[in-house]
Tab-separated table of C-alpha atoms and ligand atoms in Angstrom:
chain	number	residue	atom	x	y	z
A	1	MET	CA	161.193	60.892	188.640
A	2	VAL	CA	163.642	59.626	186.032
A	3	TYR	CA	163.659	55.839	185.880
A	4	ASP	CA	166.287	53.518	184.449
A	5	ALA	CA	163.446	51.694	182.696
A	6	VAL	CA	159.693	51.362	182.401
A	7	ILE	CA	158.349	47.792	182.555
A	8	ILE	CA	154.939	46.992	181.085
A	9	GLY	CA	153.282	44.023	182.831
A	10	GLY	CA	153.276	42.881	186.457
A	11	GLY	CA	153.325	39.151	185.707
A	12	ALA	CA	156.121	36.643	186.233
A	13	CYS	CA	158.572	38.230	183.788
A	14	GLY	CA	157.904	41.863	184.744
A	15	LEU	CA	158.117	41.121	188.481
A	16	MET	CA	161.416	39.264	188.143
A	17	CYS	CA	162.794	42.024	185.922
A	18	SER	CA	161.835	44.765	188.371
A	19	ALA	CA	163.140	42.860	191.428
A	20	GLN	CA	166.439	42.018	189.740
A	21	ALA	CA	166.871	45.600	188.567
A	22	GLY	CA	166.252	46.678	192.169
A	23	LEU	CA	168.926	44.324	193.456
A	24	LEU	CA	171.343	45.950	190.992
A	25	GLY	CA	170.525	49.381	192.446
A	26	LYS	CA	168.394	50.532	189.512
A	27	ARG	CA	165.000	52.249	189.612
A	28	THR	CA	162.148	50.985	187.470
A	29	LEU	CA	158.497	51.880	187.071
A	30	LEU	CA	156.185	48.903	186.510
A	31	LEU	CA	152.818	49.465	184.810
A	32	GLU	CA	150.052	46.883	185.341
A	33	ARG	CA	146.493	47.138	184.065
A	34	ASN	CA	145.045	44.906	186.842
A	35	ASP	CA	144.409	46.166	190.374
A	36	LYS	CA	146.940	43.656	191.728
A	37	LEU	CA	150.249	42.085	190.711
A	38	GLY	CA	150.777	38.533	189.475
A	39	ALA	CA	147.177	37.582	188.625
A	40	LYS	CA	148.284	34.489	186.699
A	41	ILE	CA	150.834	33.445	189.302
A	42	LEU	CA	148.067	33.510	191.912
A	43	ILE	CA	145.834	31.055	190.048
A	44	SER	CA	148.613	28.965	188.512
A	45	GLY	CA	148.962	25.302	189.338
A	46	GLY	CA	145.523	25.373	190.976
A	47	GLY	CA	146.600	28.209	193.323
A	48	ARG	CA	149.818	26.415	194.256
A	49	CYS	CA	152.102	27.733	191.446
A	50	ASN	CA	154.255	25.174	189.693
A	51	PHE	CA	157.098	27.681	189.565
A	52	THR	CA	159.815	25.677	187.784
A	53	ASN	CA	160.826	22.225	186.606
A	54	LEU	CA	163.954	20.343	187.634
A	55	HIS	CA	164.385	18.897	184.134
A	56	THR	CA	164.240	22.204	182.246
A	57	SER	CA	166.150	22.219	178.959
A	58	PRO	CA	165.524	23.781	175.526
A	59	THR	CA	163.900	20.486	174.428
A	60	ASN	CA	160.903	21.340	176.653
A	61	PHE	CA	160.071	24.409	174.576
A	62	ILE	CA	158.454	25.117	171.222
A	63	SER	CA	159.965	27.927	169.196
A	64	GLU	CA	161.231	28.557	165.698
A	65	ASN	CA	164.629	28.730	167.403
A	66	PRO	CA	164.816	26.750	170.698
A	67	ASN	CA	168.622	27.240	170.699
A	68	PHE	CA	167.912	30.823	171.739
A	69	LEU	CA	167.227	29.415	175.209
A	70	HIS	CA	170.751	28.110	175.796
A	71	SER	CA	172.079	31.575	176.332
A	72	VAL	CA	169.224	32.741	178.614
A	73	PHE	CA	169.223	29.554	180.733
A	74	SER	CA	172.993	29.613	181.047
A	75	ARG	CA	172.640	32.979	182.784
A	76	TRP	CA	169.633	32.076	184.993
A	77	SER	CA	169.075	28.387	185.587
A	78	VAL	CA	166.580	26.332	187.591
A	79	GLU	CA	169.111	26.296	190.453
A	80	ASP	CA	169.127	30.105	190.375
A	81	THR	CA	165.329	30.161	190.592
A	82	LEU	CA	165.430	27.783	193.553
A	83	SER	CA	168.030	29.730	195.490
A	84	PHE	CA	166.343	33.065	194.701
A	85	PHE	CA	162.970	31.788	195.982
A	86	ARG	CA	164.616	30.323	199.085
A	87	CYS	CA	166.727	33.379	199.852
A	88	TYR	CA	164.207	36.189	199.220
A	89	GLY	CA	160.878	34.446	199.889
A	90	GLY	CA	161.759	31.598	202.255
A	91	ILE	CA	160.060	29.449	199.592
A	92	ILE	CA	161.226	25.855	199.483
A	93	GLY	CA	160.457	23.975	196.274
A	94	GLU	CA	158.796	20.581	196.617
A	95	GLU	CA	158.648	18.154	193.680
A	96	LYS	CA	155.183	16.754	193.056
A	97	THR	CA	155.726	14.767	189.860
A	98	LEU	CA	157.915	14.759	186.717
A	99	GLY	CA	160.270	17.390	188.151
A	100	GLN	CA	157.467	19.895	188.793
A	101	LEU	CA	158.284	22.154	191.746
A	102	PHE	CA	155.691	23.922	193.919
A	103	PRO	CA	156.198	25.999	197.079
A	104	LYS	CA	156.164	23.641	200.073
A	105	SER	CA	153.503	25.940	201.571
A	106	ASN	CA	151.325	25.179	198.500
A	107	LYS	CA	150.558	28.906	198.333
A	108	ALA	CA	151.051	30.780	195.053
A	109	LYS	CA	150.502	34.032	196.948
A	110	ASP	CA	153.846	33.500	198.736
A	111	VAL	CA	155.501	33.945	195.328
A	112	VAL	CA	153.746	37.251	194.615
A	113	SER	CA	154.414	38.470	198.197
A	114	MET	CA	158.123	37.729	197.756
A	115	PHE	CA	158.298	39.953	194.667
A	116	SER	CA	156.165	42.745	196.169
A	117	LYS	CA	158.390	42.860	199.262
A	118	LEU	CA	161.604	42.855	197.277
A	119	MET	CA	160.373	45.563	194.924
A	120	TYR	CA	159.261	47.682	197.873
A	121	GLU	CA	162.592	47.232	199.658
A	122	THR	CA	164.569	48.163	196.539
A	123	HIS	CA	162.349	51.209	195.871
A	124	GLN	CA	160.770	50.090	192.605
A	125	ASP	CA	157.593	51.972	191.699
A	126	VAL	CA	154.370	50.262	190.648
A	127	TRP	CA	151.320	51.820	189.015
A	128	LEU	CA	148.324	49.503	189.141
A	129	GLN	CA	145.130	49.983	187.081
A	130	THR	CA	147.349	51.443	184.390
A	131	GLU	CA	146.716	50.198	180.904
A	132	VAL	CA	149.255	50.860	178.188
A	133	ARG	CA	147.512	51.729	174.945
A	134	SER	CA	150.446	52.183	172.552
A	135	VAL	CA	154.159	52.854	172.282
A	136	GLU	CA	155.979	55.223	169.945
A	137	LYS	CA	159.662	55.664	169.158
A	138	LEU	CA	161.252	58.981	170.102
A	139	ASP	CA	164.766	60.265	169.626
A	140	GLY	CA	166.753	58.461	172.331
A	141	GLY	CA	163.820	56.579	173.789
A	142	TYR	CA	160.144	55.684	173.781
A	143	SER	CA	156.834	57.347	174.497
A	144	VAL	CA	154.263	55.223	176.317
A	145	HIS	CA	150.614	56.208	175.944
A	146	LEU	CA	148.615	54.955	178.911
A	147	LEU	CA	145.312	55.171	180.713
A	148	ARG	CA	145.885	55.445	184.456
A	149	GLN	CA	142.782	55.071	186.584
A	150	GLY	CA	140.740	56.575	183.762
A	151	VAL	CA	143.146	59.432	182.932
A	152	GLU	CA	145.246	59.470	179.746
A	153	GLU	CA	148.965	60.161	180.131
A	154	ARG	CA	152.197	59.938	178.174
A	155	LEU	CA	155.468	58.768	179.709
A	156	HIS	CA	158.902	59.087	178.187
A	157	CYS	CA	161.667	56.603	178.927
A	158	SER	CA	165.003	55.578	177.467
A	159	LYS	CA	164.509	51.854	178.136
A	160	LEU	CA	161.226	50.018	177.810
A	161	VAL	CA	160.518	46.401	178.762
A	162	ILE	CA	157.474	44.733	177.240
A	163	ALA	CA	156.483	41.917	179.594
A	164	SER	CA	152.757	42.112	178.955
A	165	GLY	CA	152.368	38.374	178.279
A	166	GLY	CA	150.310	36.611	175.638
A	167	LEU	CA	146.661	36.349	174.659
A	168	PRO	CA	145.338	33.665	177.057
A	169	VAL	CA	142.688	34.499	179.644
A	170	GLY	CA	141.418	38.029	179.059
A	171	LYS	CA	139.795	38.222	182.487
A	172	LEU	CA	143.250	37.911	184.080
A	173	GLY	CA	144.474	40.993	182.198
A	174	ALA	CA	145.790	39.480	178.953
A	175	SER	CA	146.092	41.848	176.004
A	176	ASP	CA	147.632	41.887	172.541
A	177	LEU	CA	149.853	44.843	173.423
A	178	ALA	CA	153.185	43.063	172.859
A	179	LEU	CA	152.096	41.795	169.439
A	180	ARG	CA	150.695	45.195	168.477
A	181	VAL	CA	153.865	47.019	169.496
A	182	ALA	CA	156.045	44.480	167.664
A	183	ARG	CA	153.998	44.837	164.471
A	184	HIS	CA	153.906	48.630	164.798
A	185	PHE	CA	157.714	48.629	164.901
A	186	GLY	CA	157.889	46.238	161.946
A	187	LEU	CA	159.301	43.372	164.025
A	188	SER	CA	158.626	39.852	162.856
A	189	VAL	CA	155.968	37.933	164.826
A	190	VAL	CA	155.645	34.131	164.648
A	191	PRO	CA	151.940	33.278	164.120
A	192	THR	CA	150.149	32.817	167.436
A	193	ALA	CA	147.650	30.184	168.625
A	194	PRO	CA	146.308	28.851	171.936
A	195	ALA	CA	148.618	26.197	173.426
A	196	LEU	CA	148.340	23.878	176.452
A	197	VAL	CA	144.642	23.952	175.647
A	198	PRO	CA	141.826	21.336	175.765
A	199	LEU	CA	140.703	19.973	172.395
A	200	THR	CA	137.146	19.591	171.133
A	201	ILE	CA	135.545	16.667	169.292
A	202	THR	CA	132.483	17.095	167.128
A	203	GLY	CA	130.760	14.852	164.578
A	204	LYS	CA	129.867	11.188	164.818
A	205	ASP	CA	132.163	10.358	167.774
A	206	ALA	CA	131.167	13.358	169.927
A	207	ASP	CA	128.571	11.381	171.913
A	208	TRP	CA	131.070	8.608	172.597
A	209	TYR	CA	133.515	11.077	174.190
A	210	ALA	CA	130.699	12.806	176.101
A	211	SER	CA	129.496	9.469	177.483
A	212	LEU	CA	132.902	9.107	179.170
A	213	ALA	CA	132.945	12.631	180.641
A	214	GLY	CA	134.827	12.701	183.935
A	215	ASN	CA	136.827	9.517	183.206
A	216	SER	CA	140.578	9.803	183.316
A	217	ILE	CA	143.096	7.318	181.876
A	218	PHE	CA	146.877	7.117	181.976
A	219	ALA	CA	147.920	7.096	178.315
A	220	ARG	CA	150.641	7.857	175.805
A	221	VAL	CA	149.575	10.548	173.369
A	222	PHE	CA	151.755	10.944	170.297
A	223	ASN	CA	152.190	12.168	166.754
A	224	SER	CA	155.079	11.798	164.313
A	225	LYS	CA	157.136	14.378	166.231
A	226	ILE	CA	156.514	13.965	169.956
A	227	SER	CA	155.040	11.725	172.628
A	228	PHE	CA	153.699	12.399	176.160
A	229	GLU	CA	152.824	9.841	178.860
A	230	GLU	CA	150.395	11.350	181.352
A	231	ASN	CA	146.654	11.289	182.093
A	232	ILE	CA	143.973	12.140	179.565
A	233	LEU	CA	140.533	13.306	180.665
A	234	PHE	CA	137.290	12.777	178.740
A	235	THR	CA	134.881	15.726	178.853
A	236	HIS	CA	131.433	16.627	177.502
A	237	TRP	CA	133.045	18.409	174.569
A	238	GLY	CA	136.198	16.359	173.935
A	239	LEU	CA	139.531	15.778	175.641
A	240	SER	CA	141.590	17.462	178.325
A	241	GLY	CA	144.108	16.373	180.991
A	242	PRO	CA	147.883	16.874	181.028
A	243	ALA	CA	148.800	14.613	178.079
A	244	ILE	CA	146.200	16.319	175.854
A	245	LEU	CA	147.317	19.819	176.899
A	246	GLN	CA	150.884	18.826	176.025
A	247	ILE	CA	150.067	17.489	172.547
A	248	SER	CA	147.763	20.475	171.877
A	249	SER	CA	150.839	22.703	171.616
A	250	TYR	CA	151.979	20.576	168.657
A	251	TRP	CA	148.523	20.168	167.104
A	252	ARG	CA	147.372	22.119	164.036
A	253	PRO	CA	143.781	22.250	162.724
A	254	GLY	CA	143.125	19.182	160.571
A	255	ASP	CA	145.856	17.082	162.253
A	256	THR	CA	145.272	13.646	163.744
A	257	PHE	CA	147.189	12.250	166.722
A	258	THR	CA	147.221	8.834	168.338
A	259	ILE	CA	146.560	7.575	171.857
A	260	ASP	CA	148.054	4.426	173.316
A	261	LEU	CA	145.428	3.646	175.955
A	262	LEU	CA	147.609	1.013	177.654
A	263	PRO	CA	151.177	2.283	177.366
A	264	LYS	CA	152.677	0.185	180.159
A	265	PHE	CA	151.564	-3.164	178.665
A	266	ARG	CA	151.592	-4.932	175.271
A	267	LEU	CA	148.133	-6.311	174.518
A	268	GLU	CA	149.615	-8.928	172.138
A	269	GLU	CA	151.443	-10.401	175.142
A	270	LEU	CA	148.381	-10.245	177.393
A	271	ILE	CA	146.305	-12.060	174.756
A	272	LYS	CA	149.037	-14.684	174.263
A	273	THR	CA	149.232	-15.347	178.009
A	274	GLU	CA	145.447	-15.552	178.236
A	275	ARG	CA	145.364	-18.076	175.376
A	276	SER	CA	148.035	-20.199	177.096
A	277	LEU	CA	145.700	-20.363	180.124
A	278	GLY	CA	142.839	-21.683	177.972
A	279	GLY	CA	141.412	-18.330	176.811
A	280	LYS	CA	138.140	-18.772	178.696
A	281	ARG	CA	137.787	-15.092	179.575
A	282	THR	CA	136.219	-12.639	177.166
A	283	VAL	CA	138.079	-9.671	175.687
A	284	GLY	CA	136.071	-7.434	178.027
A	285	GLN	CA	137.055	-9.462	181.103
A	286	LEU	CA	140.702	-9.294	180.098
A	287	LEU	CA	140.557	-5.516	179.554
A	288	GLN	CA	138.770	-4.956	182.842
A	289	GLY	CA	142.011	-5.793	184.609
A	290	TYR	CA	143.382	-2.565	183.132
A	291	PHE	CA	140.400	-0.225	182.579
A	292	THR	CA	137.223	0.660	184.471
A	293	ARG	CA	134.008	-1.198	183.670
A	294	LYS	CA	132.613	2.015	182.184
A	295	PHE	CA	135.538	2.372	179.809
A	296	VAL	CA	135.419	-1.274	178.691
A	297	ASP	CA	131.687	-0.870	178.001
A	298	ALA	CA	132.487	2.213	175.909
A	299	LEU	CA	135.185	0.338	173.962
A	300	ALA	CA	132.430	-2.090	172.889
A	301	LYS	CA	131.538	0.491	170.238
A	302	PHE	CA	134.800	-0.355	168.432
A	303	ILE	CA	135.821	-3.911	169.451
A	304	PRO	CA	134.094	-7.258	170.151
A	305	VAL	CA	134.331	-7.262	173.966
A	306	HIS	CA	132.057	-10.315	174.389
A	307	VAL	CA	134.173	-12.710	172.329
A	308	LYS	CA	136.180	-15.300	174.283
A	309	ILE	CA	139.951	-14.942	173.824
A	310	ALA	CA	140.173	-18.614	172.741
A	311	SER	CA	137.905	-17.953	169.761
A	312	LEU	CA	139.344	-14.566	168.818
A	313	SER	CA	140.202	-14.415	165.098
A	314	LYS	CA	143.517	-12.953	163.923
A	315	VAL	CA	141.634	-10.057	162.339
A	316	ASP	CA	139.747	-9.253	165.553
A	317	ALA	CA	142.912	-9.585	167.652
A	318	LYS	CA	144.607	-7.028	165.366
A	319	LEU	CA	141.589	-4.718	165.580
A	320	ILE	CA	141.617	-4.827	169.383
A	321	ILE	CA	145.357	-4.211	169.540
A	322	ASP	CA	145.006	-1.303	167.103
A	323	VAL	CA	142.167	0.308	169.047
A	324	VAL	CA	143.929	-0.018	172.406
A	325	HIS	CA	147.445	0.935	171.330
A	326	ARG	CA	146.761	3.169	168.322
A	327	PHE	CA	143.488	4.973	169.006
A	328	PRO	CA	143.244	7.790	166.419
A	329	VAL	CA	141.897	11.219	167.385
A	330	LYS	CA	141.008	14.049	165.013
A	331	PRO	CA	139.998	17.078	167.100
A	332	ALA	CA	137.608	19.610	165.601
A	333	GLY	CA	139.345	22.519	167.312
A	334	ASP	CA	140.587	23.841	170.637
A	335	LYS	CA	138.850	25.597	173.534
A	336	GLY	CA	140.459	28.930	172.668
A	337	TYR	CA	142.433	31.540	174.557
A	338	ASP	CA	140.080	31.616	177.547
A	339	LYS	CA	140.993	28.004	178.390
A	340	ALA	CA	144.596	27.999	177.152
A	341	GLU	CA	147.484	28.142	179.620
A	342	VAL	CA	149.809	29.811	177.147
A	343	MET	CA	150.130	31.304	173.685
A	344	ARG	CA	152.263	29.657	171.020
A	345	GLY	CA	154.259	32.001	168.751
A	346	GLY	CA	154.946	35.663	169.513
A	347	VAL	CA	157.757	38.129	168.899
A	348	SER	CA	160.372	36.289	166.833
A	349	THR	CA	163.631	35.480	168.616
A	350	THR	CA	165.443	36.548	165.428
A	351	GLU	CA	164.572	40.123	166.402
A	352	LEU	CA	166.165	39.843	169.859
A	353	ASN	CA	169.658	39.691	171.278
A	354	ALA	CA	169.907	36.245	172.965
A	355	GLY	CA	171.884	37.575	175.929
A	356	THR	CA	169.757	40.582	176.819
A	357	LEU	CA	166.433	40.190	174.945
A	358	GLU	CA	166.917	43.679	173.586
A	359	SER	CA	165.550	44.381	170.129
A	360	LYS	CA	168.348	44.217	167.569
A	361	ARG	CA	166.749	47.060	165.595
A	362	TYR	CA	165.464	49.265	168.446
A	363	PRO	CA	168.052	49.829	171.199
A	364	GLY	CA	166.431	50.123	174.629
A	365	LEU	CA	163.351	48.084	173.675
A	366	TYR	CA	163.093	44.645	175.324
A	367	PHE	CA	160.594	41.765	175.073
A	368	GLY	CA	160.387	38.957	177.672
A	369	GLY	CA	158.153	36.147	178.935
A	370	GLU	CA	155.194	34.808	177.015
A	371	ALA	CA	155.215	37.669	174.491
A	372	VAL	CA	158.249	36.029	172.855
A	373	ASP	CA	158.128	32.998	170.546
A	374	ILE	CA	159.156	30.612	173.346
A	375	THR	CA	156.425	28.255	174.593
A	376	GLY	CA	157.095	25.756	177.350
A	377	TRP	CA	155.527	22.382	178.003
A	378	LEU	CA	153.152	21.950	180.901
A	379	GLY	CA	154.982	21.541	184.216
A	380	GLY	CA	156.633	24.767	185.352
A	381	PHE	CA	158.660	25.415	182.178
A	382	ASN	CA	156.774	28.584	181.236
A	383	PHE	CA	157.492	30.238	184.576
A	384	GLN	CA	161.147	29.231	184.342
A	385	TRP	CA	161.320	31.008	180.982
A	386	ALA	CA	159.578	34.068	182.460
A	387	TRP	CA	162.009	34.240	185.430
A	388	SER	CA	165.077	33.673	183.210
A	389	SER	CA	164.047	36.247	180.625
A	390	GLY	CA	163.110	38.807	183.304
A	391	HIS	CA	166.525	38.342	184.878
A	392	ALA	CA	168.362	38.638	181.541
A	393	ILE	CA	166.655	41.941	180.709
A	394	ALA	CA	167.310	43.418	184.171
A	395	GLN	CA	171.073	42.953	183.755
A	396	ASP	CA	171.005	45.297	180.746
A	397	LEU	CA	168.795	48.116	182.105
B	401	FAD	C1	145.265	28.916	184.379
B	401	FAD	C2	146.757	28.993	184.158
B	401	FAD	C3	147.605	28.243	184.953
B	401	FAD	C4	148.986	28.257	184.718
B	401	FAD	N1	149.798	27.511	185.530
B	401	FAD	C5	151.146	27.520	185.294
B	401	FAD	C6	152.026	26.787	186.150
B	401	FAD	O1	151.618	26.219	187.179
B	401	FAD	N2	153.347	26.788	185.824
B	401	FAD	C7	153.857	27.471	184.738
B	401	FAD	O2	155.063	27.439	184.490
B	401	FAD	N3	153.044	28.211	183.960
B	401	FAD	C8	151.712	28.259	184.215
B	401	FAD	N4	150.895	29.020	183.427
B	401	FAD	C9	151.521	29.856	182.372
B	401	FAD	C10	152.119	31.112	183.031
B	401	FAD	O3	151.126	31.719	183.841
B	401	FAD	C11	152.610	32.102	181.971
B	401	FAD	O4	153.480	31.454	181.091
B	401	FAD	C12	153.336	33.274	182.637
B	401	FAD	O5	152.470	33.912	183.531
B	401	FAD	C13	153.847	34.260	181.610
B	401	FAD	O6	154.432	35.334	182.304
B	401	FAD	P1	154.496	36.781	181.664
B	401	FAD	O7	155.033	37.675	182.728
B	401	FAD	O8	155.138	36.737	180.355
B	401	FAD	O9	152.970	37.146	181.378
B	401	FAD	P2	151.743	37.324	182.433
B	401	FAD	O10	151.978	36.542	183.656
B	401	FAD	O11	150.514	37.058	181.637
B	401	FAD	O12	151.846	38.845	182.818
B	401	FAD	C14	151.552	39.881	181.908
B	401	FAD	C15	150.963	41.021	182.683
B	401	FAD	O13	150.836	42.144	181.824
B	401	FAD	C16	149.597	42.785	182.095
B	401	FAD	N5	149.216	43.510	180.883
B	401	FAD	C17	148.806	42.981	179.693
B	401	FAD	N6	148.542	43.964	178.826
B	401	FAD	C18	148.779	45.145	179.469
B	401	FAD	C19	148.671	46.497	179.076
B	401	FAD	N7	148.246	46.843	177.861
B	401	FAD	N8	148.981	47.445	179.989
B	401	FAD	C20	149.394	47.113	181.243
B	401	FAD	N9	149.509	45.831	181.662
B	401	FAD	C21	149.214	44.863	180.776
B	401	FAD	C22	148.659	41.650	182.442
B	401	FAD	O14	147.569	42.115	183.218
B	401	FAD	C23	149.567	40.714	183.220
B	401	FAD	O15	149.527	40.946	184.597
B	401	FAD	C24	149.512	29.053	183.665
B	401	FAD	C25	148.662	29.828	182.894
B	401	FAD	C26	147.291	29.814	183.136
B	401	FAD	C27	146.387	30.667	182.291
């Protein structure tokens, strides 16, 4: 069989690429090392798949060149994702929070079924349990060295799509293939790191964080560049929760960031009001209107919770305001690729044509999805990038 293209990776990008190629009347062969398609889609969003975000724009992505996204999103937008899911999968998007869309059925498997059906109907071939080991350049194409159900083979193709994702979560099939191929071909790779990942705390404050394990607080987490208002979660080893995952993508080892523990209120104002009422309550009693008893007890490590507001000195008032609104955090590290939702960095966009994602130096070689130096925020942005890039590549096959 002579295919228009070989696609490596049966995740979000590879599936969209194959399905779109099928709709254009092309034939592709998709190679996937797992024994099923869409392993990450199936577990994403807690099995419900947050498949896009209504507010998607290049500002929701980290990349050395976020402007690269304008071209890709102008060709396949959030509206296109929504109508595609509705038309081919009967999947209606339902907004949960902050523009995050999930299938109304709450079933991620509906998304994978939609792609499988479409690929079957458009005669796309799929080889499961097929691991690509390496790729070589040939005259007029590429040679793909693979291990298919234990047997080594070589495939030749004129167009090759690398949609093999990033490094997170090895047990779901992740591999470094895209990075290896890029380096082998001398393409520039932006340094990679776990992103959307929980952060660890060690040292003298570790016990304080552990004592709050399981407690969640709505907070604003920020550094000099960016700010996120969502929940944070204390754990036995440090911090997690959406706001922490978001800031983790901007965090570098050694960095400090700040948490405003009470972002919807100004403590100065609350103290002033309390004083005008006589200031009979203690700092702890005032804070208990906004935090759990457990959390106020924990704050006692840093601030005088038993002092009455009426007798609070200026210095103590400033300390309390600082701790509540400017709580500094210096993580020791992150939980690594096994707990990360995505990889930061990847194949540099400078190597790729913004319209087609084809390598500028190697005609017929394409990179899409997480393998590329485009990393979305938490909230459906990473899938939107995967769908958009898969679509862009398919148009060129
Ligand atoms: C726990 C978790 C939850 C997430 N939830 C969401 C969410 O709700 N919304 C969102 O937008 N994003 C979410 N993400 C991120 C999202 O899953 C990824 O951004 C997206 O899957 C990337 O798509 P991709 O096609 O580039 O890569 P992948 O989906 O990772 O697909 C790559 C595929 O290539 C295969 N492969 C790798 N190496 C080889 C090889 N050598 N040979 C053959 N096949 C190979 C892999 O097995 C895999 O199936 C989540 C991630 C995780 C880990």
